[in-house]
Coordinates of N, CA and C in Angstrom, one line a residue:
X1 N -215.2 -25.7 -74.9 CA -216.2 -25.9 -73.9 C -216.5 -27.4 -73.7
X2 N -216.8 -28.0 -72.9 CA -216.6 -29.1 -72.2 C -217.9 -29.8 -72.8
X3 N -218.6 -30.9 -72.9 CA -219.5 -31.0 -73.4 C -220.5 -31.1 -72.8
X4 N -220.2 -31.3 -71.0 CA -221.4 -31.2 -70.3 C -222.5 -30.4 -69.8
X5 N -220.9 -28.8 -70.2 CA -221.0 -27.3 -70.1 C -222.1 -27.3 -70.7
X6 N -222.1 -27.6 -72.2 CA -223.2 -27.6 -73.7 C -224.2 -27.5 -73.6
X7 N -224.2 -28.8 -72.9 CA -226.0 -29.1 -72.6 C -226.4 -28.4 -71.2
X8 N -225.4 -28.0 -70.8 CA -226.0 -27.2 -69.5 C -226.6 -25.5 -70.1
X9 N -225.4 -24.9 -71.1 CA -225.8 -24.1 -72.0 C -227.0 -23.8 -72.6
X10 N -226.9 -25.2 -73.4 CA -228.5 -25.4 -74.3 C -229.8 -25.8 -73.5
X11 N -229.5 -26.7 -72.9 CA -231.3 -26.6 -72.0 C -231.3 -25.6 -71.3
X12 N -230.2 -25.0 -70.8 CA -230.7 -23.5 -69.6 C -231.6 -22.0 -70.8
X13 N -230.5 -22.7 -72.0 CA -230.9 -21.8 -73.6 C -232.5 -21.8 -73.3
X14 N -232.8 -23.0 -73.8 CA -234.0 -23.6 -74.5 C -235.1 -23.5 -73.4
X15 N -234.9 -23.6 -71.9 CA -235.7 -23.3 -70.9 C -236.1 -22.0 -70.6
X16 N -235.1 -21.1 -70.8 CA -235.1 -19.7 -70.6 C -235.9 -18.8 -71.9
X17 N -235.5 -19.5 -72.8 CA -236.8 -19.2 -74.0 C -237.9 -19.3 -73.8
X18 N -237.9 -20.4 -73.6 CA -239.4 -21.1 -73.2 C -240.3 -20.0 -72.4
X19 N -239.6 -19.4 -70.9 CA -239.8 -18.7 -70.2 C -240.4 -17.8 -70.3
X20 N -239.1 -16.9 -71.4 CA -239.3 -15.6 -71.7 C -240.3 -15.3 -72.7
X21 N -240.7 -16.1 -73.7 CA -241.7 -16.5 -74.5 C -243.2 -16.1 -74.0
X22 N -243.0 -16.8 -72.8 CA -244.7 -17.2 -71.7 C -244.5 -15.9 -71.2
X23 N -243.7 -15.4 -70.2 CA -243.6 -14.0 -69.6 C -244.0 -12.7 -70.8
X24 N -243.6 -12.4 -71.3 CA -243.4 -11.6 -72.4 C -244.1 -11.3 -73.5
X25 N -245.3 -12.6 -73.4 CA -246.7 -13.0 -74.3 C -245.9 -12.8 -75.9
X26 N -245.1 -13.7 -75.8 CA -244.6 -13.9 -77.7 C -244.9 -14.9 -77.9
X27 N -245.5 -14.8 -79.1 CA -246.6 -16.3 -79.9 C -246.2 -16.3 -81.2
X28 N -246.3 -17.3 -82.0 CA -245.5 -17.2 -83.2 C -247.3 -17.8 -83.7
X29 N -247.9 -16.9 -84.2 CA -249.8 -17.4 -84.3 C -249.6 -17.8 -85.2
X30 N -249.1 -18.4 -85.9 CA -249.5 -20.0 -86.9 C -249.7 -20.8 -85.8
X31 N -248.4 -21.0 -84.9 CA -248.2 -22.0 -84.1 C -249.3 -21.9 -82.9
X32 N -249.6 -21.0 -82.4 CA -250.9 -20.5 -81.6 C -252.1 -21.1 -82.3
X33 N -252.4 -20.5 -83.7 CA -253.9 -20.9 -84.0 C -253.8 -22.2 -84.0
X34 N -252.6 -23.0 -84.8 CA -252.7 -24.2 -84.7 C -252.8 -25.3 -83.4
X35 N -252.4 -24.5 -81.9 CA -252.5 -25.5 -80.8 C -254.0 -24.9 -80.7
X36 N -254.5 -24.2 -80.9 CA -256.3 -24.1 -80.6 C -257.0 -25.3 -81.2
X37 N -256.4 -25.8 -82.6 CA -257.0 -26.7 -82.8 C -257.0 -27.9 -82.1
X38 N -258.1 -29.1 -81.9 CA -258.0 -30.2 -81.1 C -257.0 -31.4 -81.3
X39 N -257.5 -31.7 -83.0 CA -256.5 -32.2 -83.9 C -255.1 -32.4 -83.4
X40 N -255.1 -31.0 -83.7 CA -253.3 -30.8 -83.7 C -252.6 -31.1 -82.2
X41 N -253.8 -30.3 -81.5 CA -253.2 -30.8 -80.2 C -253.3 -32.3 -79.1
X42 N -254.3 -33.0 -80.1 CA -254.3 -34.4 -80.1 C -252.5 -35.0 -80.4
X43 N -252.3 -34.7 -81.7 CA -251.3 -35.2 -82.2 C -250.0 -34.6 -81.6
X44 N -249.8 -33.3 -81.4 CA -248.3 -32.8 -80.6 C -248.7 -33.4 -78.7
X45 N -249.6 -33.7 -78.7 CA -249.4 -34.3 -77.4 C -249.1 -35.4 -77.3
X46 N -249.4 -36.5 -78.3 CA -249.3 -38.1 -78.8 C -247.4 -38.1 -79.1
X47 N -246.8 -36.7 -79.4 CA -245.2 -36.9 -79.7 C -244.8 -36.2 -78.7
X48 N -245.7 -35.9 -77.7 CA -245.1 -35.5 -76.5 C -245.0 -36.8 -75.1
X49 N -246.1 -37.1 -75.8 CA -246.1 -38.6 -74.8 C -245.0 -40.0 -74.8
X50 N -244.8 -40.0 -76.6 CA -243.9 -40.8 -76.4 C -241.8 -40.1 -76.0
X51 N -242.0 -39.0 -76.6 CA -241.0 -38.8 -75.6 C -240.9 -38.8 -74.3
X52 N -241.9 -38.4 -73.6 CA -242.3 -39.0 -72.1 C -242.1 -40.5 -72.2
X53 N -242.6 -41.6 -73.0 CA -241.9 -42.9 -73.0 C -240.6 -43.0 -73.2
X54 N -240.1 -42.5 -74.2 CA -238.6 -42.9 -74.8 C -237.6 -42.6 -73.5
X55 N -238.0 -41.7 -72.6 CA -236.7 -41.1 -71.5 C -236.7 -41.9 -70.8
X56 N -238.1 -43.1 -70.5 CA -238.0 -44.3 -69.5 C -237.2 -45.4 -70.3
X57 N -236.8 -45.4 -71.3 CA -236.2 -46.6 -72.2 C -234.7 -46.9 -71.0
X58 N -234.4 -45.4 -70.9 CA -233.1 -45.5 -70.4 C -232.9 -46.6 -68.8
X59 N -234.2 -46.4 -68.4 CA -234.2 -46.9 -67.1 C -234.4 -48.7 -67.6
X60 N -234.9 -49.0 -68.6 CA -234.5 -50.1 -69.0 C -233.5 -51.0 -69.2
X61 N -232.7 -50.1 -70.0 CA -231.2 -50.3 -70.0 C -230.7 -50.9 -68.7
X62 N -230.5 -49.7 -68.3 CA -230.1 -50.2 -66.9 C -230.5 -51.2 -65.5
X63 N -232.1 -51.2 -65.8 CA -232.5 -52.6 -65.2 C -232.6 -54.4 -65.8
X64 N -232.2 -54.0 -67.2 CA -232.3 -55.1 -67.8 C -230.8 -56.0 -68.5
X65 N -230.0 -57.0 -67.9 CA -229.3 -57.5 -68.3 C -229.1 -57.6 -69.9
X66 N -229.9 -58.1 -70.5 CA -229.7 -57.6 -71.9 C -229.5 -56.3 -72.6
X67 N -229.9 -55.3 -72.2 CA -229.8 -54.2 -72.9 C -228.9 -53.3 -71.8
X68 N -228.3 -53.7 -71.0 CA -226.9 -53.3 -70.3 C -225.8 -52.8 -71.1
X69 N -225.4 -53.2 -72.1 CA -224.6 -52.7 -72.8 C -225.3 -51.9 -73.8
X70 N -226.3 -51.1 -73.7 CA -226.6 -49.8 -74.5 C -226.8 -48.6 -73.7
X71 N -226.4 -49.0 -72.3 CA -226.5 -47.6 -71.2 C -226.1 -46.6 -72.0
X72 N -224.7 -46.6 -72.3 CA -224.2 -45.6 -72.5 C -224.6 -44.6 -73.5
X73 N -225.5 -45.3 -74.5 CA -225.9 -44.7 -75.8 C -227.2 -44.0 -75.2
X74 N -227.8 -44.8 -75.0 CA -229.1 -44.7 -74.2 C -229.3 -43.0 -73.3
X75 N -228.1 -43.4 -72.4 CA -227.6 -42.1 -71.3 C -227.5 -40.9 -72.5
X76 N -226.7 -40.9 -73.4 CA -226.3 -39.7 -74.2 C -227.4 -38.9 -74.9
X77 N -228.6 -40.1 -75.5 CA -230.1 -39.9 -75.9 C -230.5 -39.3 -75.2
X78 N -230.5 -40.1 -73.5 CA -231.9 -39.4 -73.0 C -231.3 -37.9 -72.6
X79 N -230.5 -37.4 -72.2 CA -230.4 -36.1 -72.0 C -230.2 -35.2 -73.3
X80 N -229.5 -35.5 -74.6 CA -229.8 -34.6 -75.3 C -231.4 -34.3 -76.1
X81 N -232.0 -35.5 -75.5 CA -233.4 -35.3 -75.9 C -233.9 -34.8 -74.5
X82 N -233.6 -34.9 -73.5 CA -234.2 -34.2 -72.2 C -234.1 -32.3 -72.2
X83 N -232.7 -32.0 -72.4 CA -232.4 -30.5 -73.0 C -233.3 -30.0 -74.1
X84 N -233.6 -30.8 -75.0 CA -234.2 -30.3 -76.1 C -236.0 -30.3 -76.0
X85 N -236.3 -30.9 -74.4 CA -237.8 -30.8 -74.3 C -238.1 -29.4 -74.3
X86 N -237.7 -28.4 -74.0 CA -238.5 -27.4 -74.3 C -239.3 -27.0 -75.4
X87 N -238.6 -27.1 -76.4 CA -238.8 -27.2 -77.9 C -240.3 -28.3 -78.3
X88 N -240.4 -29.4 -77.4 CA -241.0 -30.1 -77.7 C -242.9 -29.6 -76.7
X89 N -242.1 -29.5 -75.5 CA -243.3 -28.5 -75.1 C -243.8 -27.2 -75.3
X90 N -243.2 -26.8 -76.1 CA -243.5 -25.5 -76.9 C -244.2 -25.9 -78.2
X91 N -244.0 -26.5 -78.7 CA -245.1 -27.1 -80.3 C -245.9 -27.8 -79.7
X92 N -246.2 -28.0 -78.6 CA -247.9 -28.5 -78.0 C -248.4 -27.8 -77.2
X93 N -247.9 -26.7 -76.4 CA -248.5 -25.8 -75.8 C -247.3 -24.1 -75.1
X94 N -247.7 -23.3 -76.0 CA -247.0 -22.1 -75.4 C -247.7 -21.4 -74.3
X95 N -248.4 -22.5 -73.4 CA -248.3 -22.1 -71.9 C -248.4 -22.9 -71.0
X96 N -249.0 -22.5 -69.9 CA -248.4 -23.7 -68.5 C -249.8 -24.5 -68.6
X97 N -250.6 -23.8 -68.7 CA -252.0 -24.2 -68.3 C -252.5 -23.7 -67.1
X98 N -253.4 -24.3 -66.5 CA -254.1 -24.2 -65.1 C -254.5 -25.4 -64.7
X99 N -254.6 -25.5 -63.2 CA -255.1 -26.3 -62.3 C -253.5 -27.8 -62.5
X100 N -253.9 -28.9 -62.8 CA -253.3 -30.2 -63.1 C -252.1 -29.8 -63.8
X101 N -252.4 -29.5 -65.1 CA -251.9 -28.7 -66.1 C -251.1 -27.9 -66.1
X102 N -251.1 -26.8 -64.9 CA -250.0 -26.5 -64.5 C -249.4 -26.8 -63.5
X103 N -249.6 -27.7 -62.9 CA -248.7 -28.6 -62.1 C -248.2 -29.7 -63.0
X104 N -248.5 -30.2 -63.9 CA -247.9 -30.7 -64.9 C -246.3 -30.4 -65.6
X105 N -246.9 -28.8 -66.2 CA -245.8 -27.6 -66.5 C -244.6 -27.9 -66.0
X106 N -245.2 -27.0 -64.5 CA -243.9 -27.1 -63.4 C -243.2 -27.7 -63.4
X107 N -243.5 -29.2 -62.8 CA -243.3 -30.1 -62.5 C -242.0 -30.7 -63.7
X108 N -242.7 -30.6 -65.3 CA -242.1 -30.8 -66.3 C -240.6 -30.3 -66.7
X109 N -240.8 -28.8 -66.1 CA -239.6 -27.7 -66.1 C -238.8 -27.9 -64.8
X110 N -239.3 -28.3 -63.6 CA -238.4 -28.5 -62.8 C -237.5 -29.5 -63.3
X111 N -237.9 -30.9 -63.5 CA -237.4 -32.1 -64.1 C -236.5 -31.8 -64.9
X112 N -236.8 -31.0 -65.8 CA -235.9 -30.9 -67.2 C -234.8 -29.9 -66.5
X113 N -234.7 -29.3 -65.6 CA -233.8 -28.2 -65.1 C -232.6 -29.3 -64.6
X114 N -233.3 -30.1 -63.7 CA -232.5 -30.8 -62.7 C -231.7 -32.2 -63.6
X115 N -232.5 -32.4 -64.6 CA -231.5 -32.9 -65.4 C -230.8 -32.2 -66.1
X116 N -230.7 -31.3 -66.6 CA -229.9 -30.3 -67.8 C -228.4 -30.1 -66.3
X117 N -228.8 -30.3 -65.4 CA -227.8 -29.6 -63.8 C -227.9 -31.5 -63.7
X118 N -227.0 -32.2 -64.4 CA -226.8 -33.5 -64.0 C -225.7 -33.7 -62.9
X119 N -225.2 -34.6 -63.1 CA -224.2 -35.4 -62.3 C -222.4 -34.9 -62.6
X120 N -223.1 -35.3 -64.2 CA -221.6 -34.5 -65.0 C -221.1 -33.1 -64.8
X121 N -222.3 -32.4 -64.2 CA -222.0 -31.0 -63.9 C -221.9 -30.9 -62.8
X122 N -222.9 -32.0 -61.7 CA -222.7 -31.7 -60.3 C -221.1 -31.8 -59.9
X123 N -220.4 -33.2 -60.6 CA -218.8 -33.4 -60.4 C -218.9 -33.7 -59.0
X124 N -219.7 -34.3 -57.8 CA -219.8 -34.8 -56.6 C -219.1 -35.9 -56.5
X125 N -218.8 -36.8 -55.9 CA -218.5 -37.6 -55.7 C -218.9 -38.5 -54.3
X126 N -219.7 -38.1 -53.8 CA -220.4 -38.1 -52.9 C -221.5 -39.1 -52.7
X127 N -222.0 -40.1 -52.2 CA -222.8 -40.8 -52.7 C -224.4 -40.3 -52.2
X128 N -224.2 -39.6 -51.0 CA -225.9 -38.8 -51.0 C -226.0 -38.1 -51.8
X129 N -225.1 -37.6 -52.9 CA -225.4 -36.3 -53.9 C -226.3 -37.1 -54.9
X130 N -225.5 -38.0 -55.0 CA -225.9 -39.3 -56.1 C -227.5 -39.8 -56.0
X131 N -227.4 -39.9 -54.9 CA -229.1 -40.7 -54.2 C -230.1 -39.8 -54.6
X132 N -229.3 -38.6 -53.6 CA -230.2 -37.5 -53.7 C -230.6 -37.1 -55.1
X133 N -229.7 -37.0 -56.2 CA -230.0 -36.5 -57.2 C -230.9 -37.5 -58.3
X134 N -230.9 -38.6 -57.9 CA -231.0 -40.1 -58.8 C -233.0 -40.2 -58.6
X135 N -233.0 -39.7 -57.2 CA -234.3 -40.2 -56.1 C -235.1 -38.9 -56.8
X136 N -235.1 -37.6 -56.7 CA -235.6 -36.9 -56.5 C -235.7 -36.9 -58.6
X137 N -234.8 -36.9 -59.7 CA -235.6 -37.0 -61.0 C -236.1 -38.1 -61.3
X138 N -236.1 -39.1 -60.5 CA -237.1 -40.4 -61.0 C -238.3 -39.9 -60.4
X139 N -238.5 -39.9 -59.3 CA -239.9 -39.5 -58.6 C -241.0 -38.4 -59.5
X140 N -239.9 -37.8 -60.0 CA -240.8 -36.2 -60.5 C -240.9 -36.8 -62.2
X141 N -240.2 -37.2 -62.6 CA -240.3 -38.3 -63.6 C -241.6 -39.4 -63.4
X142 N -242.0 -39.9 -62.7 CA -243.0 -41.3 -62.4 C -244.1 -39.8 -62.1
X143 N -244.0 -38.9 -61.3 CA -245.0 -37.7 -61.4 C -245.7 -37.6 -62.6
X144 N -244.7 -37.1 -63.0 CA -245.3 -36.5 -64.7 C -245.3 -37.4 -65.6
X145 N -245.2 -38.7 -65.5 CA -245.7 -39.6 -66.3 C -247.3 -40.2 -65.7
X146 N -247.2 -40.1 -64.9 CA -249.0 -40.3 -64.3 C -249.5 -39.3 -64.6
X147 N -249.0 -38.1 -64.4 CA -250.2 -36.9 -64.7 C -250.3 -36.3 -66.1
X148 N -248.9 -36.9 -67.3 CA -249.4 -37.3 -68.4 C -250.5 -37.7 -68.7
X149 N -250.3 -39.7 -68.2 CA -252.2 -40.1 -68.8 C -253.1 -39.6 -68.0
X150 N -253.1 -39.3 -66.6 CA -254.3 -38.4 -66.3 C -254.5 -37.0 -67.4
X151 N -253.9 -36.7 -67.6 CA -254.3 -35.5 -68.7 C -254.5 -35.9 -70.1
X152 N -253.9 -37.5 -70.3 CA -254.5 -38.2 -71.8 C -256.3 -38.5 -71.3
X153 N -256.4 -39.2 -70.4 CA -257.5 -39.4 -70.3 C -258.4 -38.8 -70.1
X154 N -258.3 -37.2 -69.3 CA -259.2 -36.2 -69.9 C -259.5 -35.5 -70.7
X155 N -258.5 -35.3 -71.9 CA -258.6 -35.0 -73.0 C -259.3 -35.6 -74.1
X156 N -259.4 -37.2 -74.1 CA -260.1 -38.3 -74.4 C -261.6 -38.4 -74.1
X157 N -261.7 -38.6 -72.8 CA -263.5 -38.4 -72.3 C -263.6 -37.1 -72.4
X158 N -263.8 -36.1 -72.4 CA -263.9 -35.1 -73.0 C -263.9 -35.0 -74.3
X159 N -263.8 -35.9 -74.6 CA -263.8 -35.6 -76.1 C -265.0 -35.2 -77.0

C-alpha cells in the first residue's frame, strides 16, 4: 500500500472511531471521570493547543528563507501528526460540545478530514485544485486557531 493510501487509511481509521465512539455513547470512564475534572482538562487542552501550534510551524517553513530546507520534514510531521489528531481530541474531550464548542469540533474534524484527503491523494495537477485545496485548510485552520483561544479564554475567566 502506497503511503499516502496509509494515512488516508489511518486518519479515516482514527476519525471514524472518534465518531463511532460519540454516536454509540462508548466511554472508556477513567478517561470520562478524568475529563470532568478541571485540572486535567486544563492540561489535555494546554497539549491540545500546542499541537494546534506545532501544525502552524509548517507554514513557517515555508514562509521563511531559513527554515526552507526543513519543508520537507516539517510536511511529513504535520500530517502524520494531523491523522493522529483524533486521538489527541479524544483524551481532552469524548464529545463535540455545544454552542462555540461545537463549532469548534466540526470545524476541527472537517480540517483533519480534508487534510487526511491531501494533495497526495487528490493526484490533481490542476492548479485551482491546488488553490482550492491550499485556501480552504488554511482558512479553517486560522478558524480554529482563533476559536481555540476564544475557548482558552473562557475557560480561564471562568475560572
Amino acid at each position: 500500500m502506497k503511503k499516502s493510501y496509509s494515512f488516508l487509511c489511518i486518519g479515516l481509521g482514527l476519525f471514524t472511531a472518534y465518531i463511532l465512539q460519540y454516536i454509540l455513547d462508548l466511554k472508556w470512564q477513567w478517561l470520562y471521570n478524568l475529563q470532568l475534572d478541571e485540572e486535567y482538562k486544563r492540561w489535555s487542552g494546554v497539549f491540545v493547543g500546542i499541537f494546534i501550534l506545532f501544525q502552524w510551524i509548517l507554514t513557517l517553513t515555508r514562509v521563511s528563507k531559513k527554515l526552507r530546507k526543513h519543508t520537507m520534514l516539517f510536511t511529513r510531521l504535520h500530517k502524520w501528526i494531523g491523522i493522529i489528531s483524533p486521538l489527541f481530541f479524544y483524551i481532552h474531550a469524548m464529545e463535540f460540545g455545544y454552542g462555540y464548542l461545537a463549532l469548534l469540533s466540526y470545524i476541527f474534524f472537517i480540517n483533519m478530514i480534508l487534510g487526511t484527503i491531501n494533495l497526495d491523494i487528490l493526484k490533481s495537477k490542476k492548479e485551482w485544485v491546488f488553490q482550492s485545496w491550499m485556501i480552504t485548510h488554511v482558512a479553517l485552520s486560522i478558524v480554529i486557531t482563533f476559536l481555540a483561544i476564544f475557548h482558552i479564554g473562557i475557560v480561564f475567566y471562568y475560572k
